[in-house]
XYZ file of C-alpha atoms in Angstrom:
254
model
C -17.452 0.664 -42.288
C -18.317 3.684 -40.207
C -17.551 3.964 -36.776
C -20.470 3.117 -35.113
C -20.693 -0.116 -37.263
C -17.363 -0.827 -36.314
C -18.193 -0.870 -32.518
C -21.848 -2.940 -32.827
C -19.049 -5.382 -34.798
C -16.959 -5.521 -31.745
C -19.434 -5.632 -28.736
C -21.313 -8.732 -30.738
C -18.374 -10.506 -31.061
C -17.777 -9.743 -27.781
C -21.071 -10.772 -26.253
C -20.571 -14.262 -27.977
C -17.118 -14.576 -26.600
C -18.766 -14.412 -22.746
C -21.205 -16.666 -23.665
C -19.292 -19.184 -25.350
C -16.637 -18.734 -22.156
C -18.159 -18.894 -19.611
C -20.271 -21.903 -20.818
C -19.295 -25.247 -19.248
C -19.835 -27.427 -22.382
C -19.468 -26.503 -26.161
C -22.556 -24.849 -27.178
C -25.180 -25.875 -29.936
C -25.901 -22.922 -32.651
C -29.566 -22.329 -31.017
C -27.976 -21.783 -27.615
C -26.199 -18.843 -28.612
C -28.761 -17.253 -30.209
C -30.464 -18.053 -27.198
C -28.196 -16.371 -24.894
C -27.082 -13.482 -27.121
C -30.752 -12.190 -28.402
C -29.516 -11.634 -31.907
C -31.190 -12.826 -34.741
C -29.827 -16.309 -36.741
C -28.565 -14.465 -39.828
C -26.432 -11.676 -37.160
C -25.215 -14.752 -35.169
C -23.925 -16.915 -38.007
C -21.792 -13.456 -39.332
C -20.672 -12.891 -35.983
C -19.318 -17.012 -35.589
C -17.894 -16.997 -38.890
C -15.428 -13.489 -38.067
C -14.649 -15.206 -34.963
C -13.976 -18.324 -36.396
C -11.906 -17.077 -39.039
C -9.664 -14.880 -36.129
C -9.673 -18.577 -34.498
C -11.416 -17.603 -31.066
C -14.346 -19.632 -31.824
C -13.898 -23.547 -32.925
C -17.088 -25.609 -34.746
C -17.417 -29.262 -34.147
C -18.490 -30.217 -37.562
C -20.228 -33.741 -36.253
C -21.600 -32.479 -32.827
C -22.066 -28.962 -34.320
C -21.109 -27.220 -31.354
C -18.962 -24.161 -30.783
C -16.417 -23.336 -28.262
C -13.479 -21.111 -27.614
C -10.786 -21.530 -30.537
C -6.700 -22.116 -29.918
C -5.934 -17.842 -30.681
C -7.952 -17.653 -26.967
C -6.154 -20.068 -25.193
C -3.076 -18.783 -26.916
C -3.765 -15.020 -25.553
C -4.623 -16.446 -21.912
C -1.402 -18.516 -21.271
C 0.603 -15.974 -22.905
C -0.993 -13.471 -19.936
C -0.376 -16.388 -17.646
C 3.164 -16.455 -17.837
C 3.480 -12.655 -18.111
C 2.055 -12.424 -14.502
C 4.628 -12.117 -11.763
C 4.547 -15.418 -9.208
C 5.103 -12.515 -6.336
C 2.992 -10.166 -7.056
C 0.070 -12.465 -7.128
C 1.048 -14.439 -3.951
C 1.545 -11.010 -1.908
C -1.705 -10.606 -0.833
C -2.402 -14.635 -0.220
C 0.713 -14.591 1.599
C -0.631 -11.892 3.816
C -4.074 -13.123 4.218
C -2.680 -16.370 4.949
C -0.570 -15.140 8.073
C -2.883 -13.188 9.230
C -5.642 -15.658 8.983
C -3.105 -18.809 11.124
C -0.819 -16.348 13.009
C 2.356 -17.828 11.320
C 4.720 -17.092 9.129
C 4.542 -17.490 5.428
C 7.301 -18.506 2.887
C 7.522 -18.115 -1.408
C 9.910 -20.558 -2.692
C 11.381 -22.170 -5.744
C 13.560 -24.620 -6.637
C 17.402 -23.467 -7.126
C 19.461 -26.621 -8.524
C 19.780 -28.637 -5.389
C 18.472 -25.762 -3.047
C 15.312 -23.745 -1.532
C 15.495 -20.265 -3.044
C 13.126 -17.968 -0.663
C 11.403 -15.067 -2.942
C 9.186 -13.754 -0.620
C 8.293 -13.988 3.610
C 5.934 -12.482 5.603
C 7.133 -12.711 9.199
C 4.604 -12.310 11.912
C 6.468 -13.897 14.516
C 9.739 -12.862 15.321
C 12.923 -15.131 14.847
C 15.992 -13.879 14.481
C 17.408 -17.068 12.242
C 14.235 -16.414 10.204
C 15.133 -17.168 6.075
C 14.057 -14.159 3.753
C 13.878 -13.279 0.322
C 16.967 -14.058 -1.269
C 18.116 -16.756 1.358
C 18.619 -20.567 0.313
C 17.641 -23.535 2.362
C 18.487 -27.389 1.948
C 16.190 -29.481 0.755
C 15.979 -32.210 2.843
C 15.093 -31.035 6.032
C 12.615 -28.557 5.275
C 9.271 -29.198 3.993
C 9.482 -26.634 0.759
C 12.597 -28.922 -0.327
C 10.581 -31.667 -0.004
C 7.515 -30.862 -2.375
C 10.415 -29.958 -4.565
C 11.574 -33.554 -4.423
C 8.168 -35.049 -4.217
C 7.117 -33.581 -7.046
C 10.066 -34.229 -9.667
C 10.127 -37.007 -11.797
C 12.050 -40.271 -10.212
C 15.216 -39.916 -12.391
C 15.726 -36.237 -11.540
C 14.762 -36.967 -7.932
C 17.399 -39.723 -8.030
C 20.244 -37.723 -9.316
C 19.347 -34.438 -6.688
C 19.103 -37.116 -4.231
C 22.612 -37.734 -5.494
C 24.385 -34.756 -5.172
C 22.694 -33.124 -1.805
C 24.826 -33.012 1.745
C 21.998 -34.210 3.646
C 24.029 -32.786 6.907
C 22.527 -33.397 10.398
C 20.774 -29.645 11.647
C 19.396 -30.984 14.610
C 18.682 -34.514 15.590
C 15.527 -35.019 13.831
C 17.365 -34.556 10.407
C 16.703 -36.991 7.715
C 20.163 -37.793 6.840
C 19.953 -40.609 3.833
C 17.733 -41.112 0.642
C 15.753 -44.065 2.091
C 15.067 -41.508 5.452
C 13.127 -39.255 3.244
C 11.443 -41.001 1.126
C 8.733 -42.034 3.009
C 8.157 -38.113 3.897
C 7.667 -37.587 -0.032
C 5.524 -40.348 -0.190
C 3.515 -38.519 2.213
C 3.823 -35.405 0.086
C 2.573 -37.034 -3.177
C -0.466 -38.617 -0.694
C -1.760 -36.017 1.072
C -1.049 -33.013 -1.117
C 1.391 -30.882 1.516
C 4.572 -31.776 2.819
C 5.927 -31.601 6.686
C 9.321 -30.438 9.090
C 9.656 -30.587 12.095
C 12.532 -29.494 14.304
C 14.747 -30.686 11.158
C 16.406 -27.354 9.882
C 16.065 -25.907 13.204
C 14.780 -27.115 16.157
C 12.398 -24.351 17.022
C 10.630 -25.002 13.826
C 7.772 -26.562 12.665
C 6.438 -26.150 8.974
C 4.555 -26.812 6.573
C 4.541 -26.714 2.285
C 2.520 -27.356 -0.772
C 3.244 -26.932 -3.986
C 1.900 -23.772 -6.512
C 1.279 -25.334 -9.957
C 1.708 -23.179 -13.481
C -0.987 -23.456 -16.153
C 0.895 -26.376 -17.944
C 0.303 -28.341 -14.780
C 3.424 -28.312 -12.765
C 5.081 -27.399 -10.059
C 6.993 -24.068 -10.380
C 6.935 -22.707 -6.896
C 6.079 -23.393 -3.089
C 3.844 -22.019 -0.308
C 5.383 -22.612 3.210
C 3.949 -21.802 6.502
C 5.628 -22.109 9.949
C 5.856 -21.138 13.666
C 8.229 -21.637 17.208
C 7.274 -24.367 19.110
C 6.838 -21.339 22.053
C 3.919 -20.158 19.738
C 2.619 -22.694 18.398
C 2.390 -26.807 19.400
C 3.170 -29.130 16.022
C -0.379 -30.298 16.082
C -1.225 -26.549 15.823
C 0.779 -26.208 13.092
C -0.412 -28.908 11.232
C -3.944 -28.304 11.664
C -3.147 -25.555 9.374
C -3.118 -27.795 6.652
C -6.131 -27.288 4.746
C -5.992 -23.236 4.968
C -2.640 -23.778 3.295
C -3.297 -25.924 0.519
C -6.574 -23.377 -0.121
C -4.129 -20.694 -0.560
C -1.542 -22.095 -3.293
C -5.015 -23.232 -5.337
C -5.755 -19.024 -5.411
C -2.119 -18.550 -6.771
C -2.343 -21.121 -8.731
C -5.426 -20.699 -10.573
C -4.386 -17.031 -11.132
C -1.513 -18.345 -12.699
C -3.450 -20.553 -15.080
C -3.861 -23.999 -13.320
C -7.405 -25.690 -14.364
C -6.771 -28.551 -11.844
């Protein structure tokens, strides 16, 4: 095969790869021809290389087409490759500057908050930043992390964490807490206030991978002398919008 046949090869199959793609339903045979503008005989070749490289399945009884396992395989495998920081950097950013608070990257480190990444647009000296740990009880990352486990891992981190009194709005037992995971589970975004530090008030919800689960957390918070609590939590719903962009570049379909 020359070199010019070699590249018609490649652009067909992949004009039928964007159509089949993007489509929102497996597509019918005549659809494709349709949408491609090749003729029946050039389409069928073109479906059976791509079905034969597995990027295109055929439902034998509906006798549809749609993308094929080797795709799926190729786009998680890109999923996983991308770096959770570098693709929340410029939410992160657009989300502070877009609330006038502080954001906050987070994952789960054994019975800790591990901070990977802050953006700090108002000033506080006992600020957390990369690299810096946090409980998980009294802040509202630890508490997605909690929410969001399953109940016999939640019961034995529930187990083994201090719960020590920061300030005296510090959920100090299991039972305490509870209800502020129920709320997480609920409502999709979890609350502190005043419990790490007094000054405080913050808010998290969680960034899901493309299996479906929760890998990571994005937090924002203020100073009460900046912000009131209901100000903070009217936030809410910018917040949660912004860990759905990380997470959908990460692979989530939810």
């Amino acid at each position: 095969m020359d070199k010019a046949g070699g590249s018609s090869i490649v652009q067909k199959c992949t004009l039928v790869m964007d159509v089949v793609s993007n489509a929102r339903k497996p597509m019918a045979f005549s659809d494709i021809v349709s949408k491609t503008g090749f003729v029946k005989s050039s389409a069928h070749r073109i479906l059976a290389i791509l079905q034969t490289e597995e990027l295109i399945e055929y439902d034998k009884r509906a006798r549809t087409y749609q993308t094929g396992q080797r795709l799926h395989d190729w786009a998680r495998l890109a999923w996983r490759r991308a770096d959770l920081q570098d693709i929340a950097s410029n939410v992160m950013h657009a989300l502070s500057e877009k609330t006038g608070m502080n954001t906050a990257l987070s994952i789960l480190d054994r019975q800790e908050v591990l901070y990977l990444r802050t953006v700090d647009i108002v000033q506080y000296r006992f600020a957390s930043h990369a690299g810096d740990h946090a409980p998980l009880h009294s802040t509202a990352a630890g508490k997605v992390f909690l929410a969001n486990m399953s109940e016999e891992q939640r019961n034995e981190t529930l187990q083994k964490i201090s719960f020590a009194k920061l300030t005296e709005n510090t959920k100090t037992t299991a039972p305490e807490i509870m209800g502020d995971l129920q709320h997480v589970q609920q409502k999709g975004f979890a609350i502190a206030s005043g419990e790490e530090q007094f000054q405080v008030t913050g808010l998290a919800a969680p960034i899901w991978n493309a299996d479906g689960k929760v890998t990571s957390c994005l937090s924002i918070w203020s100073l009460l002398d900046h912000a009131t609590r209901e100000e903070v939590f009217a936030k809410a719903d910018e917040l949660i919008e912004a860990t759905y962009q990380i997470s959908r570049q990460l692979g989530w379909n939810g």
